């Protein structure tokens, strides 16, 4: 049996497109609807209660469009994955925190690992809990990098200004002893700044993100539930809660392919 329904993916903005990119690569026969809640970005400076409400509204909007599962392609919103799963049950819901923790441990099994993420993700300690849930007691340092999201959304991802900001945030992480063996990009916007982060961190520190492991986890869930699409004819569409033209223009950097402005629909989640 083949299930042609699309997979719903959402983020506060364009960062989740770095996850969608990997999903498209791993699951070329699947259709996707991506929702960027651009009107309410950033999520990463908001309270956990507000983020939960936003995440539930975004997920419900995707369900209303007939998706067969929801991928929360935002670390901050993934903190609410249990609340979203409860709302959508029995529809499968997958966040990016557990896949990210798995990727970090694969890159640095004995640690130390530095987790860089939004303020809300760091405050909630979700990555520490996810790494511990995998049975690891490696040393973990965490650092919030609040300016990375606006830089990435602005498409300002390289050059001296970006490197100075990266150095400012990574300073305490790089000086922590023992030095981290891996930096986990615990926000789906941060892979856009990977070049600048790598330049500041140096070649000995591995940079990991959750995109690839999240795509593997989505593929496994589809198989497990018997809802893969083998019929081909994959479609890609986009929803944004503000400025669809800007989403199409700047989103191409995150997705790694052009986005047709005509394929981005403006919606209201309130
Ligand atoms: N992309 C989101 C994440 O992975 C954060 C962006 C935001 O602060 O809205 O955490």
Tab-separated table of C-alpha atoms and ligand atoms in Angstrom:
chain	number	residue	atom	x	y	z
A	1	UNK	CA	0.000	0.000	0.000
A	2	UNK	CA	1.258	3.450	-0.881
A	3	UNK	CA	0.259	6.598	0.993
A	4	UNK	CA	0.543	9.727	-1.183
A	5	UNK	CA	-0.447	12.197	1.573
A	6	UNK	CA	2.204	14.859	2.199
A	7	UNK	CA	4.454	15.133	5.247
A	8	UNK	CA	4.024	18.390	7.189
A	9	UNK	CA	7.152	20.209	8.350
A	10	UNK	CA	7.242	23.423	10.356
A	11	UNK	CA	9.599	25.905	11.940
A	12	UNK	CA	9.341	29.457	13.242
A	13	UNK	CA	10.814	30.644	9.952
A	14	UNK	CA	13.239	29.391	7.372
A	15	UNK	CA	15.630	27.372	9.555
A	16	UNK	CA	13.580	24.215	9.203
A	17	UNK	CA	14.280	24.331	5.476
A	18	UNK	CA	17.727	22.897	6.369
A	19	UNK	CA	15.843	19.836	7.657
A	20	UNK	CA	13.456	19.808	4.682
A	21	UNK	CA	16.488	19.772	2.373
A	22	UNK	CA	17.678	16.540	3.979
A	23	UNK	CA	14.149	15.073	4.002
A	24	UNK	CA	13.784	15.675	0.255
A	25	UNK	CA	17.173	14.028	-0.334
A	26	UNK	CA	16.344	11.001	1.846
A	27	UNK	CA	12.709	10.605	0.737
A	28	UNK	CA	12.473	11.646	-2.932
A	29	UNK	CA	9.066	9.973	-3.446
A	30	UNK	CA	7.375	11.884	-0.620
A	31	UNK	CA	5.450	15.164	-0.894
A	32	UNK	CA	6.023	17.900	1.681
A	33	UNK	CA	4.166	20.948	2.965
A	34	UNK	CA	6.469	23.318	4.827
A	35	UNK	CA	5.116	25.979	7.167
A	36	UNK	CA	7.267	28.893	8.335
A	37	UNK	CA	5.641	30.921	11.121
A	38	UNK	CA	7.498	34.016	9.912
A	39	UNK	CA	5.027	36.447	11.518
A	40	UNK	CA	5.900	35.225	15.032
A	41	UNK	CA	9.619	34.451	14.655
A	42	UNK	CA	11.732	34.164	16.759
A	43	UNK	CA	10.419	31.369	18.965
A	44	UNK	CA	13.767	31.054	20.721
A	45	UNK	CA	13.341	34.091	22.966
A	46	UNK	CA	9.735	33.298	23.957
A	47	UNK	CA	8.462	31.421	26.991
A	48	UNK	CA	7.913	27.659	26.815
A	49	UNK	CA	4.122	28.203	27.174
A	50	UNK	CA	3.968	30.561	24.205
A	51	UNK	CA	6.140	28.266	22.084
A	52	UNK	CA	3.857	25.336	22.917
A	53	UNK	CA	0.785	27.284	21.824
A	54	UNK	CA	2.471	28.364	18.567
A	55	UNK	CA	3.679	24.816	17.879
A	56	UNK	CA	0.215	23.359	18.411
A	57	UNK	CA	-1.347	25.955	16.091
A	58	UNK	CA	1.250	25.329	13.368
A	59	UNK	CA	0.825	21.552	13.619
A	60	UNK	CA	-2.987	21.852	13.513
A	61	UNK	CA	-2.758	23.993	10.349
A	62	UNK	CA	-0.728	21.241	8.669
A	63	UNK	CA	-3.187	18.564	9.778
A	64	UNK	CA	-6.023	20.636	8.272
A	65	UNK	CA	-4.173	20.250	4.957
A	66	UNK	CA	-4.203	16.485	5.162
A	67	UNK	CA	-0.650	15.587	6.175
A	68	UNK	CA	0.176	12.020	7.272
A	69	UNK	CA	2.798	13.020	9.831
A	70	UNK	CA	4.310	16.187	11.298
A	71	UNK	CA	8.008	16.962	11.617
A	72	UNK	CA	8.840	19.757	14.058
A	73	UNK	CA	11.895	21.129	12.243
A	74	UNK	CA	12.619	23.571	15.055
A	75	UNK	CA	14.566	22.671	18.178
A	76	UNK	CA	12.786	25.277	20.279
A	77	UNK	CA	9.340	24.008	19.272
A	78	UNK	CA	10.525	20.394	19.657
A	79	UNK	CA	10.523	21.006	23.419
A	80	UNK	CA	6.721	20.854	23.010
A	81	UNK	CA	6.707	17.701	20.894
A	82	UNK	CA	4.838	15.716	23.575
A	83	UNK	CA	2.061	18.357	23.722
A	84	UNK	CA	1.867	18.454	19.916
A	85	UNK	CA	1.787	14.637	19.715
A	86	UNK	CA	-1.017	14.563	22.265
A	87	UNK	CA	-3.038	17.030	20.195
A	88	UNK	CA	-2.489	15.162	16.907
A	89	UNK	CA	-2.684	11.548	18.140
A	90	UNK	CA	-2.661	9.051	16.483
A	91	UNK	CA	-0.800	11.002	13.763
A	92	UNK	CA	2.976	10.532	14.179
A	93	UNK	CA	4.927	13.610	15.334
A	94	UNK	CA	8.699	13.858	15.298
A	95	UNK	CA	10.906	16.585	16.795
A	96	UNK	CA	14.585	17.216	16.104
A	97	UNK	CA	16.022	17.059	19.634
A	98	UNK	CA	16.371	13.263	19.923
A	99	UNK	CA	17.877	12.947	16.404
A	100	UNK	CA	20.283	15.805	17.244
A	101	UNK	CA	21.379	14.121	20.478
A	102	UNK	CA	22.021	10.907	18.534
A	103	UNK	CA	24.094	12.790	15.924
A	104	UNK	CA	26.177	14.464	18.658
A	105	UNK	CA	26.960	11.146	20.314
A	106	UNK	CA	27.886	9.584	16.968
A	107	UNK	CA	30.377	12.429	16.356
A	108	UNK	CA	31.854	12.498	19.873
A	109	UNK	CA	30.885	9.319	21.791
A	110	UNK	CA	33.058	10.257	24.788
A	111	UNK	CA	32.350	13.984	24.597
A	112	UNK	CA	32.685	16.702	25.558
A	113	UNK	CA	29.873	18.123	23.426
A	114	UNK	CA	28.952	21.788	23.215
A	115	UNK	CA	25.311	22.495	22.447
A	116	UNK	CA	24.624	25.871	20.869
A	117	UNK	CA	20.938	26.747	20.602
A	118	UNK	CA	18.302	29.393	21.282
A	119	UNK	CA	17.777	30.786	24.775
A	120	UNK	CA	14.559	28.801	25.266
A	121	UNK	CA	16.152	25.508	24.151
A	122	UNK	CA	19.155	26.050	26.429
A	123	UNK	CA	16.974	27.068	29.365
A	124	UNK	CA	14.788	23.967	28.980
A	125	UNK	CA	17.861	21.697	29.023
A	126	UNK	CA	16.215	19.437	26.425
A	127	UNK	CA	19.500	18.406	24.802
A	128	UNK	CA	21.127	17.483	28.084
A	129	UNK	CA	18.061	15.351	28.902
A	130	UNK	CA	18.050	13.736	25.431
A	131	UNK	CA	21.758	12.847	25.632
A	132	UNK	CA	21.272	11.432	29.131
A	133	UNK	CA	18.217	9.482	27.870
A	134	UNK	CA	20.557	7.770	25.412
A	135	UNK	CA	22.513	6.493	28.410
A	136	UNK	CA	25.481	8.853	28.067
A	137	UNK	CA	27.068	10.853	30.882
A	138	UNK	CA	29.520	12.824	28.729
A	139	UNK	CA	30.310	16.414	29.720
A	140	UNK	CA	27.978	18.900	28.004
A	141	UNK	CA	28.343	22.660	27.807
A	142	UNK	CA	25.506	24.798	26.510
A	143	UNK	CA	25.545	28.250	24.990
A	144	UNK	CA	22.663	30.374	23.730
A	145	UNK	CA	23.416	32.366	20.550
A	146	UNK	CA	20.386	34.679	20.154
A	147	UNK	CA	21.809	36.778	17.299
A	148	UNK	CA	22.354	33.788	15.005
A	149	UNK	CA	18.662	33.490	14.035
A	150	UNK	CA	18.212	37.112	12.835
A	151	UNK	CA	21.564	36.919	11.021
A	152	UNK	CA	20.513	33.725	9.235
A	153	UNK	CA	17.015	35.042	8.410
A	154	UNK	CA	18.688	38.147	6.998
A	155	UNK	CA	20.940	36.000	4.796
A	156	UNK	CA	23.974	37.504	6.534
A	157	UNK	CA	25.934	34.268	7.017
A	158	UNK	CA	29.597	35.082	6.395
A	159	UNK	CA	32.188	37.832	6.648
A	160	UNK	CA	33.896	39.724	9.467
A	161	UNK	CA	30.751	40.905	11.280
A	162	UNK	CA	29.310	37.392	11.431
A	163	UNK	CA	32.644	35.896	12.511
A	164	UNK	CA	33.001	38.491	15.290
A	165	UNK	CA	29.547	37.566	16.641
A	166	UNK	CA	30.295	33.834	16.335
A	167	UNK	CA	33.600	34.345	18.180
A	168	UNK	CA	31.841	36.268	20.937
A	169	UNK	CA	29.381	33.417	21.579
A	170	UNK	CA	31.810	30.547	21.022
A	171	UNK	CA	34.573	32.084	23.176
A	172	UNK	CA	33.366	30.535	26.476
A	173	UNK	CA	32.609	27.236	24.729
A	174	UNK	CA	36.065	26.973	23.139
A	175	UNK	CA	37.773	27.914	26.386
A	176	UNK	CA	35.869	25.334	28.431
A	177	UNK	CA	38.091	22.529	29.633
A	178	UNK	CA	38.341	19.873	28.358
A	179	UNK	CA	37.731	21.387	24.937
A	180	UNK	CA	34.613	20.121	23.117
A	181	UNK	CA	35.143	17.505	20.433
A	182	UNK	CA	31.849	18.369	18.757
A	183	UNK	CA	29.564	21.374	18.556
A	184	UNK	CA	25.914	20.486	18.109
A	185	UNK	CA	24.039	23.088	16.078
A	186	UNK	CA	20.927	22.844	18.243
A	187	UNK	CA	18.858	25.275	16.187
A	188	UNK	CA	17.799	24.576	12.630
A	189	UNK	CA	18.831	28.081	11.571
A	190	UNK	CA	22.457	27.575	12.565
A	191	UNK	CA	23.559	25.313	9.665
A	192	UNK	CA	23.244	28.471	7.506
A	193	UNK	CA	26.159	29.901	9.544
A	194	UNK	CA	28.186	26.677	9.432
A	195	UNK	CA	31.051	28.195	7.409
A	196	UNK	CA	31.596	31.019	9.911
A	197	UNK	CA	31.183	28.669	12.900
A	198	UNK	CA	33.731	26.228	11.407
A	199	UNK	CA	36.182	29.064	10.812
A	200	UNK	CA	36.008	30.173	14.435
A	201	UNK	CA	35.915	26.651	15.958
A	202	UNK	CA	38.790	25.304	13.884
A	203	UNK	CA	39.216	21.971	12.098
A	204	UNK	CA	39.503	19.698	15.178
A	205	UNK	CA	35.944	20.290	16.338
A	206	UNK	CA	33.177	18.427	14.464
A	207	UNK	CA	30.036	20.422	13.683
A	208	UNK	CA	26.873	18.347	13.783
A	209	UNK	CA	23.192	19.040	13.279
A	210	UNK	CA	20.024	16.998	13.446
A	211	UNK	CA	18.950	17.182	9.779
A	212	UNK	CA	20.361	13.864	8.552
A	213	UNK	CA	19.438	11.834	11.649
A	214	UNK	CA	15.985	13.457	11.681
A	215	UNK	CA	15.470	12.392	8.043
A	216	UNK	CA	16.494	8.824	8.967
A	217	UNK	CA	14.023	8.863	11.866
A	218	UNK	CA	11.210	10.106	9.599
A	219	UNK	CA	11.970	7.342	7.067
A	220	UNK	CA	11.894	4.751	9.867
A	221	UNK	CA	8.549	6.078	11.178
A	222	UNK	CA	6.969	5.956	7.705
A	223	UNK	CA	8.112	2.338	7.284
A	224	UNK	CA	6.985	1.365	10.772
A	225	UNK	CA	3.503	2.856	10.266
A	226	UNK	CA	3.208	1.535	6.707
A	227	UNK	CA	2.586	5.029	5.291
A	228	UNK	CA	5.445	5.472	2.779
A	229	UNK	CA	4.654	6.715	-0.698
A	230	UNK	CA	6.098	4.609	-3.430
A	231	UNK	CA	4.004	6.083	-6.217
A	232	UNK	CA	6.311	9.017	-7.026
A	233	UNK	CA	4.863	12.376	-8.188
A	234	UNK	CA	6.347	14.170	-5.176
A	235	UNK	CA	5.086	17.724	-4.636
A	236	UNK	CA	6.523	20.576	-2.582
A	237	UNK	CA	4.506	23.501	-1.268
A	238	UNK	CA	5.058	26.234	1.292
A	239	UNK	CA	2.994	28.212	3.785
A	240	UNK	CA	4.194	31.375	5.538
A	241	UNK	CA	2.426	33.512	8.117
A	242	UNK	CA	4.072	36.708	6.816
A	243	UNK	CA	5.977	38.061	3.819
A	244	UNK	CA	5.756	35.108	1.415
A	245	UNK	CA	7.938	36.867	-1.187
A	246	UNK	CA	10.712	37.338	1.328
A	247	UNK	CA	10.305	33.716	2.431
A	248	UNK	CA	10.792	32.540	-1.167
A	249	UNK	CA	13.814	34.788	-1.704
A	250	UNK	CA	15.728	34.159	1.526
A	251	UNK	CA	14.474	30.585	1.972
A	252	UNK	CA	16.424	29.458	-1.077
A	253	UNK	CA	19.676	29.842	0.940
A	254	UNK	CA	18.397	27.383	3.552
A	255	UNK	CA	16.785	24.938	1.130
A	256	UNK	CA	19.690	24.970	-1.325
A	257	UNK	CA	17.311	25.332	-4.285
A	258	UNK	CA	15.128	28.131	-5.611
A	259	UNK	CA	11.633	28.564	-4.154
A	260	UNK	CA	8.937	29.685	-6.583
A	261	UNK	CA	7.213	32.706	-4.915
A	262	UNK	CA	3.951	31.438	-6.428
A	263	UNK	CA	4.306	28.243	-4.375
A	264	UNK	CA	4.289	30.135	-1.052
A	265	UNK	CA	0.811	30.697	0.380
A	266	UNK	CA	0.157	33.306	3.072
A	267	UNK	CA	-1.850	31.895	6.002
A	268	UNK	CA	-3.032	33.091	9.406
A	269	UNK	CA	-2.565	30.813	12.434
A	270	UNK	CA	-4.397	32.936	15.015
B	1	LIG	N1	14.876	27.302	14.167
B	1	LIG	C1	14.507	27.351	15.547
B	1	LIG	C2	15.206	26.254	16.336
B	1	LIG	O1	15.628	25.261	15.754
B	1	LIG	C3	14.745	28.648	16.264
B	1	LIG	C4	14.489	29.901	15.596
B	1	LIG	C5	13.747	30.889	16.464
B	1	LIG	O2	14.267	31.360	17.486
B	1	LIG	O3	12.626	31.158	16.097
B	1	LIG	O4	15.313	26.334	17.527
